[in-house]
Short mmCIF file of C-alpha atoms in Angstrom, two decimals:
data_model
loop_
_atom_site.label_atom_id
_atom_site.label_comp_id
_atom_site.label_asym_id
_atom_site.label_seq_id
_atom_site.Cartn_x
_atom_site.Cartn_y
_atom_site.Cartn_z
CA MET A 1 0.00 0.00 0.00
CA THR A 2 1.15 3.53 -0.74
CA TYR A 3 1.47 6.17 1.98
CA LYS A 4 -1.66 7.91 0.64
CA GLU A 5 -3.68 4.68 0.83
CA ILE A 6 -2.46 3.99 4.36
CA LYS A 7 -3.42 7.53 5.41
CA THR A 8 -6.89 7.09 3.87
CA VAL A 9 -7.43 3.83 5.79
CA ARG A 10 -6.31 5.49 9.02
CA ASN A 11 -8.67 8.43 8.47
CA LYS A 12 -11.59 6.06 7.86
CA PHE A 13 -10.65 4.08 10.97
CA ASP A 14 -10.54 7.30 12.99
CA ILE A 15 -14.02 8.28 11.77
CA ILE A 16 -15.35 4.82 12.67
CA GLY A 17 -13.64 5.12 16.06
CA ARG A 18 -15.34 8.44 16.79
CA ILE A 19 -18.74 7.07 15.75
CA TYR A 20 -18.07 4.14 18.09
CA GLY A 21 -17.28 6.58 20.92
CA VAL A 22 -20.56 8.47 20.43
CA LEU A 23 -22.54 5.21 20.22
CA VAL A 24 -20.95 3.99 23.46
CA PHE A 25 -21.87 7.20 25.27
CA MET A 26 -25.41 7.13 23.83
CA ALA A 27 -25.91 3.52 24.92
CA GLY A 28 -24.39 4.30 28.32
CA THR A 29 -26.94 7.05 28.98
CA GLY A 30 -29.78 4.59 28.39
CA ALA A 31 -31.08 6.50 25.40
CA ILE A 32 -33.90 5.61 22.98
CA ILE A 33 -33.99 1.78 22.99
CA PRO A 34 -35.14 1.26 26.63
CA VAL A 35 -38.00 3.78 26.43
CA ILE A 36 -39.20 2.44 23.06
CA ARG A 37 -39.01 -1.14 24.36
CA GLN A 38 -40.99 -0.20 27.46
CA GLN A 39 -43.70 1.68 25.57
CA SER A 40 -43.98 -1.19 23.08
CA GLY A 41 -45.08 -3.46 25.92
CA ASN A 42 -41.87 -5.45 26.29
CA GLY A 43 -41.76 -4.91 30.04
CA TYR A 44 -38.33 -3.30 30.06
CA ASN A 45 -36.99 -2.53 33.54
CA ASN A 46 -33.66 -2.04 35.25
CA ILE A 47 -33.78 -5.30 37.21
CA THR A 48 -34.17 -7.89 34.46
CA THR A 49 -31.79 -7.98 31.50
CA ASP A 50 -33.23 -6.74 28.20
CA SER A 51 -32.13 -8.90 25.25
CA VAL A 52 -31.92 -5.99 22.77
CA MET A 53 -29.73 -3.80 25.00
CA GLN A 54 -27.67 -6.85 25.91
CA ASN A 55 -26.97 -7.52 22.22
CA VAL A 56 -26.12 -3.84 21.65
CA TRP A 57 -23.50 -4.03 24.38
CA TYR A 58 -22.12 -7.34 23.04
CA VAL A 59 -21.49 -5.61 19.71
CA LEU A 60 -19.84 -2.66 21.49
CA TYR A 61 -17.64 -5.05 23.50
CA ILE A 62 -16.47 -6.75 20.29
CA LEU A 63 -15.70 -3.35 18.72
CA THR A 64 -13.81 -2.39 21.89
CA ILE A 65 -11.62 -5.48 21.63
CA ILE A 66 -10.88 -4.68 17.96
CA PHE A 67 -9.96 -1.05 18.72
CA VAL A 68 -7.80 -1.98 21.72
CA ILE A 69 -5.89 -4.60 19.69
CA TYR A 70 -5.40 -2.12 16.84
CA LYS A 71 -4.04 0.58 19.20
CA TRP A 72 -2.58 -1.73 21.84
CA LYS A 73 0.70 0.16 22.33
CA LYS A 74 -1.04 3.36 23.44
CA PHE A 75 -3.49 1.38 25.54
CA VAL A 76 -0.94 -0.74 27.40
CA LYS A 77 1.11 2.36 28.20
CA ILE A 78 -1.62 3.92 30.35
CA ILE A 79 -4.02 1.15 31.40
CA PHE A 80 -2.70 0.95 34.96
CA SER A 81 -1.93 4.65 35.43
CA ASN A 82 -4.72 4.66 37.99
CA LYS A 83 -4.44 1.53 40.08
CA LEU A 84 -7.35 2.20 42.42
CA ILE A 85 -10.09 1.81 39.79
CA TRP A 86 -8.63 -1.59 38.88
CA PHE A 87 -8.20 -2.48 42.54
CA ILE A 88 -11.89 -1.85 43.20
CA PHE A 89 -12.77 -3.85 40.06
CA GLY A 90 -10.59 -6.70 41.34
CA PHE A 91 -12.35 -6.56 44.70
CA ALA A 92 -15.76 -6.58 42.97
CA THR A 93 -14.71 -9.69 41.01
CA LEU A 94 -13.37 -11.31 44.18
CA SER A 95 -16.78 -10.74 45.79
CA ALA A 96 -18.11 -13.59 43.61
CA ILE A 97 -16.60 -15.89 46.26
CA TRP A 98 -19.01 -14.70 48.97
CA SER A 99 -21.77 -13.37 46.70
CA VAL A 100 -25.37 -14.43 47.34
CA SER A 101 -25.62 -14.91 43.57
CA THR A 102 -22.25 -15.82 42.04
CA GLY A 103 -23.56 -15.97 38.47
CA ILE A 104 -25.02 -12.45 38.58
CA THR A 105 -21.84 -11.07 40.15
CA LEU A 106 -19.59 -12.60 37.49
CA ARG A 107 -21.82 -11.42 34.62
CA ARG A 108 -21.97 -7.89 35.96
CA CYS A 109 -18.23 -7.86 36.66
CA THR A 110 -17.66 -8.75 33.01
CA ALA A 111 -19.77 -5.74 32.02
CA LEU A 112 -17.91 -3.56 34.55
CA PHE A 113 -14.57 -4.73 33.12
CA PHE A 114 -15.53 -3.64 29.60
CA THR A 115 -16.98 -0.37 30.95
CA GLN A 116 -13.61 0.52 32.46
CA ILE A 117 -11.69 -0.76 29.44
CA ILE A 118 -13.78 1.53 27.22
CA GLY A 119 -12.99 4.49 29.49
CA VAL A 120 -9.25 3.81 29.44
CA TYR A 121 -9.21 3.20 25.67
CA LEU A 122 -11.03 6.46 24.90
CA TYR A 123 -8.44 8.43 26.86
CA SER A 124 -5.51 6.53 25.32
CA GLU A 125 -6.80 7.33 21.83
CA TYR A 126 -8.38 10.79 22.13
CA LYS A 127 -6.99 12.39 25.33
CA LEU A 128 -9.15 14.72 27.42
CA GLU A 129 -10.07 17.20 24.69
CA GLY A 130 -11.00 14.42 22.25
CA VAL A 131 -13.18 12.61 24.81
CA MET A 132 -14.93 15.89 25.65
CA ASP A 133 -15.50 16.38 21.93
CA LEU A 134 -17.18 12.95 21.76
CA LEU A 135 -19.30 13.93 24.75
CA ARG A 136 -20.30 17.17 23.03
CA TRP A 137 -21.46 15.23 19.96
CA THR A 138 -23.36 12.82 22.22
CA SER A 139 -24.85 15.74 24.10
CA GLY A 140 -25.90 17.60 20.96
CA ILE A 141 -27.59 14.55 19.43
CA SER A 142 -29.27 13.66 22.74
CA ILE A 143 -30.56 17.19 23.36
CA ILE A 144 -32.11 17.48 19.89
CA LEU A 145 -33.71 14.03 20.16
CA CYS A 146 -35.05 14.82 23.65
CA PHE A 147 -36.91 17.85 22.30
CA ILE A 148 -38.23 15.84 19.34
CA PHE A 149 -39.45 12.99 21.58
CA SER A 150 -40.97 15.29 24.23
CA ILE A 151 -42.76 17.65 21.81
CA PHE A 152 -43.59 15.52 18.77
CA LEU A 153 -43.57 11.98 20.25
CA PRO A 154 -44.98 12.53 23.76
CA VAL A 155 -46.03 8.89 24.06
CA TYR A 156 -42.30 8.20 24.45
CA GLY A 157 -40.90 11.54 25.64
CA VAL A 158 -43.39 12.40 28.41
CA HIS A 159 -44.37 10.43 31.52
CA HIS A 160 -47.85 8.84 31.50
CA ASP A 161 -47.48 6.64 34.57
CA GLY A 162 -49.93 8.25 36.98
CA VAL A 163 -47.06 9.52 39.14
CA PHE A 164 -45.17 12.04 37.00
CA ASP A 165 -47.85 12.68 34.37
CA GLY A 166 -46.81 15.40 31.92
CA VAL A 167 -43.18 15.55 33.08
CA TRP A 168 -40.56 15.34 30.33
CA ARG A 169 -38.22 12.36 30.15
CA GLY A 170 -36.99 12.82 26.57
CA ILE A 171 -35.26 9.75 25.14
CA TYR A 172 -34.83 8.12 28.56
CA LEU A 173 -36.89 5.81 30.76
CA HIS A 174 -37.24 8.25 33.65
CA LYS A 175 -37.18 11.98 34.33
CA ASN A 176 -34.30 11.49 36.78
CA THR A 177 -32.19 9.94 34.01
CA LEU A 178 -32.93 13.00 31.86
CA GLY A 179 -31.93 15.22 34.79
CA LEU A 180 -28.74 13.23 35.43
CA ASN A 181 -27.56 13.46 31.83
CA MET A 182 -28.51 17.12 31.43
CA ALA A 183 -26.62 18.02 34.63
CA ILE A 184 -23.48 16.51 33.06
CA PHE A 185 -24.15 18.05 29.63
CA THR A 186 -24.91 21.51 31.06
CA SER A 187 -21.59 21.63 32.91
CA LEU A 188 -19.85 20.31 29.77
CA TRP A 189 -21.25 23.12 27.58
CA MET A 190 -20.60 25.72 30.26
CA ILE A 191 -16.92 24.80 30.41
CA THR A 192 -16.75 24.64 26.60
CA LEU A 193 -18.25 28.15 26.45
CA LEU A 194 -15.66 29.39 28.93
CA ASP A 195 -12.84 27.78 26.93
CA SER A 196 -14.05 29.08 23.55
CA ILE A 197 -14.76 32.68 24.54
CA LYS A 198 -12.39 33.97 21.81
CA ASN A 199 -13.97 31.79 19.12
CA LYS A 200 -17.24 33.50 18.15
CA ASN A 201 -18.87 30.62 16.26
CA LYS A 202 -17.95 28.02 18.87
CA SER A 203 -19.10 30.35 21.67
CA ILE A 204 -22.51 30.84 20.05
CA LEU A 205 -22.94 27.09 19.51
CA SER A 206 -21.88 26.36 23.10
CA PHE A 207 -24.29 28.98 24.45
CA ILE A 208 -27.21 27.57 22.43
CA PHE A 209 -26.64 24.00 23.63
CA LEU A 210 -26.06 25.25 27.19
CA ILE A 211 -29.50 26.91 27.18
CA LEU A 212 -31.14 23.86 25.58
CA ALA A 213 -29.55 21.47 28.10
CA LEU A 214 -30.56 23.74 30.99
CA THR A 215 -34.13 23.87 29.64
CA LEU A 216 -34.29 20.06 29.58
CA LEU A 217 -32.82 19.93 33.09
CA ILE A 218 -35.62 22.18 34.33
CA LYS A 219 -38.30 20.30 32.36
CA SER A 220 -37.18 17.02 33.94
CA GLN A 221 -38.26 18.41 37.34
CA SER A 222 -35.39 16.45 38.88
CA LYS A 223 -34.65 18.46 42.02
CA THR A 224 -31.55 16.38 42.77
CA SER A 225 -30.01 17.09 39.36
CA LEU A 226 -30.88 20.79 39.60
CA CYS A 227 -29.25 21.08 43.04
CA VAL A 228 -26.19 19.21 41.77
CA PHE A 229 -25.95 21.57 38.79
CA ILE A 230 -26.04 24.62 41.10
CA ILE A 231 -23.23 23.16 43.22
CA ILE A 232 -21.21 22.33 40.07
CA LEU A 233 -21.77 25.91 38.94
CA SER A 234 -20.34 27.18 42.22
CA SER A 235 -17.28 24.90 41.90
CA ILE A 236 -16.14 26.56 38.65
CA PRO A 237 -15.09 29.82 40.41
CA ILE A 238 -13.13 27.70 42.91
CA CYS A 239 -11.18 26.21 39.98
CA LEU A 240 -10.41 29.72 38.75
CA VAL A 241 -9.30 30.81 42.24
CA ILE A 242 -7.02 27.76 42.53
CA ARG A 243 -5.05 29.04 39.53
CA LYS A 244 -4.34 32.26 41.39
CA ASN A 245 -4.07 31.13 44.98
CA LEU A 246 -4.32 27.48 46.07
CA SER A 247 -4.36 28.29 49.79
CA LEU A 248 -7.26 30.72 49.35
CA ALA A 249 -9.18 28.18 47.25
CA LEU A 250 -8.70 25.46 49.87
CA GLY A 251 -9.82 27.90 52.56
CA ILE A 252 -13.01 28.70 50.64
CA PHE A 253 -13.65 25.01 49.93
CA PHE A 254 -13.24 23.83 53.53
CA SER A 255 -15.18 26.83 54.87
CA PHE A 256 -18.04 25.87 52.58
CA ILE A 257 -17.91 22.23 53.77
CA THR A 258 -17.84 23.41 57.42
CA PHE A 259 -20.80 25.73 56.84
CA VAL A 260 -22.81 22.92 55.24
CA GLY A 261 -21.93 20.60 58.14
CA ILE A 262 -23.06 23.13 60.77
CA PHE A 263 -26.22 23.86 58.77
CA VAL A 264 -27.10 20.17 58.52
CA TYR A 265 -26.35 19.57 62.22
CA ASN A 266 -28.32 22.53 63.59
CA GLY A 267 -30.89 23.25 60.92
CA THR A 268 -33.12 20.19 60.60
CA SER A 269 -36.30 22.27 60.66
CA ILE A 270 -34.89 24.67 58.06
CA ILE A 271 -33.89 21.76 55.82
CA ASN A 272 -37.40 20.31 56.12
CA GLU A 273 -38.90 23.64 55.10
CA LEU A 274 -36.54 23.85 52.11
CA ILE A 275 -37.43 20.31 51.04
CA ILE A 276 -41.16 21.07 51.28
CA SER A 277 -40.69 24.32 49.33
CA MET A 278 -39.09 22.27 46.51
CA GLY A 279 -42.26 20.18 46.23
CA LYS A 280 -40.86 17.19 48.12
CA ASP A 281 -41.95 15.48 51.32
CA VAL A 282 -39.42 15.27 54.15
CA THR A 283 -38.78 11.61 53.32
CA LEU A 284 -37.28 12.76 49.98
CA SER A 285 -39.90 10.93 47.88
CA GLY A 286 -39.64 7.85 50.07
CA ARG A 287 -35.86 7.60 49.92
CA THR A 288 -35.39 7.74 53.70
CA ASN A 289 -37.64 4.68 54.06
CA ILE A 290 -35.45 2.84 51.55
CA TRP A 291 -32.29 3.96 53.35
CA MET A 292 -33.53 2.67 56.72
CA LEU A 293 -34.26 -0.77 55.28
CA VAL A 294 -30.97 -0.83 53.35
CA THR A 295 -29.10 0.06 56.55
CA GLU A 296 -30.70 -2.94 58.26
CA ALA A 297 -29.58 -5.16 55.36
CA ILE A 298 -26.03 -3.79 55.59
CA LYS A 299 -25.87 -4.71 59.29
CA ALA A 300 -26.16 -8.38 58.33
CA LYS A 301 -23.04 -8.25 56.09
CA PRO A 302 -21.20 -5.02 56.98
CA LEU A 303 -17.62 -5.87 56.05
CA LEU A 304 -17.80 -7.49 52.59
CA GLY A 305 -21.43 -7.04 51.52
CA TYR A 306 -23.66 -9.32 49.47
CA GLY A 307 -21.49 -9.38 46.34
CA TYR A 308 -21.24 -6.97 43.41
CA GLY A 309 -24.60 -6.54 41.66
CA ALA A 310 -26.12 -9.44 43.61
CA PHE A 311 -28.41 -7.77 46.15
CA TRP A 312 -31.07 -6.10 44.01
CA GLN A 313 -33.13 -8.85 42.39
CA GLY A 314 -36.59 -7.32 42.80
CA ASP A 315 -39.09 -9.68 44.43
CA ILE A 316 -36.57 -12.49 44.81
CA GLY A 317 -33.26 -12.87 46.63
CA PRO A 318 -32.04 -10.67 49.49
CA SER A 319 -33.94 -7.59 48.26
CA GLU A 320 -37.29 -9.38 48.59
CA PHE A 321 -38.02 -8.05 52.09
CA ILE A 322 -37.43 -4.44 51.00
CA SER A 323 -39.59 -4.79 47.89
CA SER A 324 -42.41 -6.42 49.85
CA LEU A 325 -42.37 -3.85 52.67
CA LEU A 326 -42.32 -0.89 50.27
CA ASP A 327 -44.58 -2.63 47.73
CA MET A 328 -42.33 -1.76 44.80
CA PRO A 329 -39.46 -3.47 42.93
CA LEU A 330 -36.16 -1.63 43.40
CA ASP A 331 -32.86 -1.87 41.54
CA GLN A 332 -30.79 0.45 43.75
CA ALA A 333 -30.62 2.05 47.21
CA HIS A 334 -31.05 5.60 45.86
CA ASN A 335 -27.78 6.42 47.60
CA GLY A 336 -24.53 5.42 45.95
CA TYR A 337 -22.59 5.14 49.21
CA LEU A 338 -25.18 2.86 50.80
CA ASN A 339 -25.43 0.87 47.58
CA ILE A 340 -21.72 0.10 47.33
CA THR A 341 -21.63 -0.77 51.06
CA LEU A 342 -24.57 -3.11 50.46
CA GLU A 343 -22.73 -4.88 47.63
CA LEU A 344 -19.05 -4.67 48.66
CA GLY A 345 -19.24 -3.77 52.34
CA VAL A 346 -17.27 -1.14 54.20
CA VAL A 347 -14.10 -2.37 52.47
CA GLY A 348 -15.52 -1.55 49.03
CA LEU A 349 -16.79 1.83 50.21
CA VAL A 350 -13.36 2.79 51.58
CA ILE A 351 -11.61 1.79 48.33
CA PHE A 352 -14.02 3.91 46.29
CA LEU A 353 -13.70 6.92 48.62
CA LEU A 354 -9.90 6.69 48.37
CA SER A 355 -10.23 6.67 44.57
CA LEU A 356 -12.60 9.65 44.59
CA LEU A 357 -10.43 11.68 46.99
CA GLN A 358 -7.33 10.90 44.90
CA ASN A 359 -9.13 12.19 41.81
CA ILE A 360 -10.36 15.34 43.55
CA PHE A 361 -6.84 16.07 44.83
CA ASN A 362 -5.25 15.45 41.42
CA SER A 363 -7.88 17.54 39.61
CA MET A 364 -7.35 20.46 42.02
CA ARG A 365 -3.58 20.24 41.63
CA LEU A 366 -3.98 20.08 37.86
CA GLN A 367 -5.47 23.59 37.89
CA LEU A 368 -2.10 24.98 39.02
CA TYR A 369 -0.14 24.18 35.86
CA ALA A 370 -2.67 23.24 33.14
CA LYS A 371 -3.59 25.68 30.38
CA GLY A 372 -7.08 26.40 29.10
CA TYR A 373 -10.37 25.78 30.84
CA LEU A 374 -11.22 22.24 29.71
CA VAL A 375 -9.24 20.89 32.69
CA ILE A 376 -12.01 22.25 34.93
CA PHE A 377 -14.26 19.42 33.73
CA PRO A 378 -12.59 16.63 35.78
CA LEU A 379 -13.10 18.52 39.06
CA THR A 380 -16.70 19.45 38.25
CA PHE A 381 -17.45 15.83 37.33
CA MET A 382 -15.93 14.56 40.60
CA MET A 383 -18.07 17.08 42.50
CA PHE A 384 -21.08 15.88 40.52
CA LEU A 385 -20.35 12.25 41.40
CA LEU A 386 -19.74 13.12 45.06
CA ILE A 387 -23.09 14.89 45.47
CA PHE A 388 -25.36 13.03 43.04
CA ASN A 389 -24.68 9.74 44.82
CA MET A 390 -26.33 11.10 47.94
CA SER A 391 -29.74 10.44 46.40
CA GLU A 392 -29.02 8.13 43.42
CA SER A 393 -26.66 5.20 42.81
CA ILE A 394 -24.18 5.47 39.94
CA ILE A 395 -21.00 4.21 41.65
CA LEU A 396 -19.52 1.18 39.85
CA SER A 397 -22.46 1.18 37.42
CA GLN A 398 -21.67 -1.16 34.53
CA ASN A 399 -22.50 -0.14 30.94
CA SER A 400 -22.92 3.42 32.17
CA THR A 401 -21.66 6.68 30.65
CA SER A 402 -21.02 8.08 34.13
CA TRP A 403 -18.63 5.22 35.00
CA ILE A 404 -16.99 5.33 31.57
CA ILE A 405 -16.29 9.03 32.18
CA TYR A 406 -15.04 8.25 35.70
CA SER A 407 -12.64 5.62 34.32
CA THR A 408 -11.45 8.03 31.61
CA LEU A 409 -10.88 10.91 34.03
CA SER A 410 -9.25 8.68 36.68
CA THR A 411 -6.76 7.46 34.09
CA TYR A 412 -6.20 10.99 32.77
CA LEU A 413 -5.63 12.54 36.21
CA SER A 414 -3.23 9.82 37.37
CA TYR A 415 -1.31 9.80 34.08
CA GLU A 416 -0.97 13.60 34.09
CA SER A 417 0.13 13.49 37.72
CA LEU A 418 2.81 10.89 36.92
CA GLN A 419 3.98 12.90 33.91
CA ASN A 420 4.19 16.06 35.99
CA LYS A 421 6.23 14.30 38.68
CA ALA A 422 8.59 12.94 36.00
CA GLU A 423 9.08 16.45 34.58
CA VAL A 424 9.81 17.85 38.05
CA ASN A 425 12.34 15.05 38.72
CA ASP A 426 14.04 15.73 35.37
CA GLU A 427 14.29 19.44 36.18
CA ASN A 428 15.76 18.69 39.62
CA ARG A 429 18.26 16.27 38.05
CA ILE A 430 19.35 18.91 35.51
CA GLN A 431 19.78 21.48 38.28
CA LEU A 432 21.87 19.06 40.35
CA ASN A 433 24.08 18.22 37.36
CA SER A 434 24.65 21.89 36.62
CA CYS A 435 25.84 22.58 40.18
#
């Protein structure tokens, strides 16, 4: 083959690779197929495995293997840059030994393995800016389709379940999923707008999609996602302050945490009034009842848990008593920290918290020497994950865009940290040699 032919093949492969990336993110958000399957009377839910989505992911796994083999040198170089995400995966796999349902644990660990592999591969191939570009394409397509489904195809895009009648859900199964994805996409477009302020066309496009994503976030009526977005919004100035004065930024951050702690400790009645003013009951739409029952279940297996992905089986298995008492099938604890403790015990929770704290520390330190504003995204996403998991469960979620992004950013932050340390060591070595 001539050089020109080789270049043409590589360009085509790159285009296919980017399409693959967008498809992975679309599938990971739970877009289109689940809601169509449910409305078509196929009984789609998050507890039982849907054959169509399962086949979609099988195809994506095969494509992942092909891409990783094709670009194996880049991939191998960075795969273990962040050891903690692979340590927690290893622990999840090990939990099959004591799992209440070994088969379910092993199947879901396989899916988790590919979820993390996808995240690492995307960073190895496209770096942070390229992955964010894939997310922008995913976001743009999703936003447009959400408006089309909600306005022109309301049988799919609007709730008609007797509970959230008239509330938008777009191309997703539930309004909270719409809120979750729009919270991520809104912060993504906000940071893109900040980074492209000198590029008029890109700024206008970013502003348009920012407004559209924010509109969908509001239309979802997901109070959790809206609160998370406001907190993410407040974290962006902290990133900007870090670049000027790290000590001041840390002071502001810990003062804010202290204030929130005092407020929560002393202001129960005020919190209740705020919750009621947001249109919620003080049980947070029944979540506190779930949390109490989950806490009782945790007490039975506090150290190692019930096994990864093995607890929530609806009306059968260990979750039966919760489903029967609440008279509803559940697939999560509606609190990520309780959910991981339920599945992997206190040991699993500690490993995850160490991983999250490492990422927050690395993302804050990154602000000191990185150029541009795209590097703000890792910190805002870690803040999002930290807060969103207080009322929903997306920690260690297999076949999920949120965990793909977490794997990508964990690898990126650790790799950048290692590179920065290497550069500092080289500079010190040069200085010593010159003395």
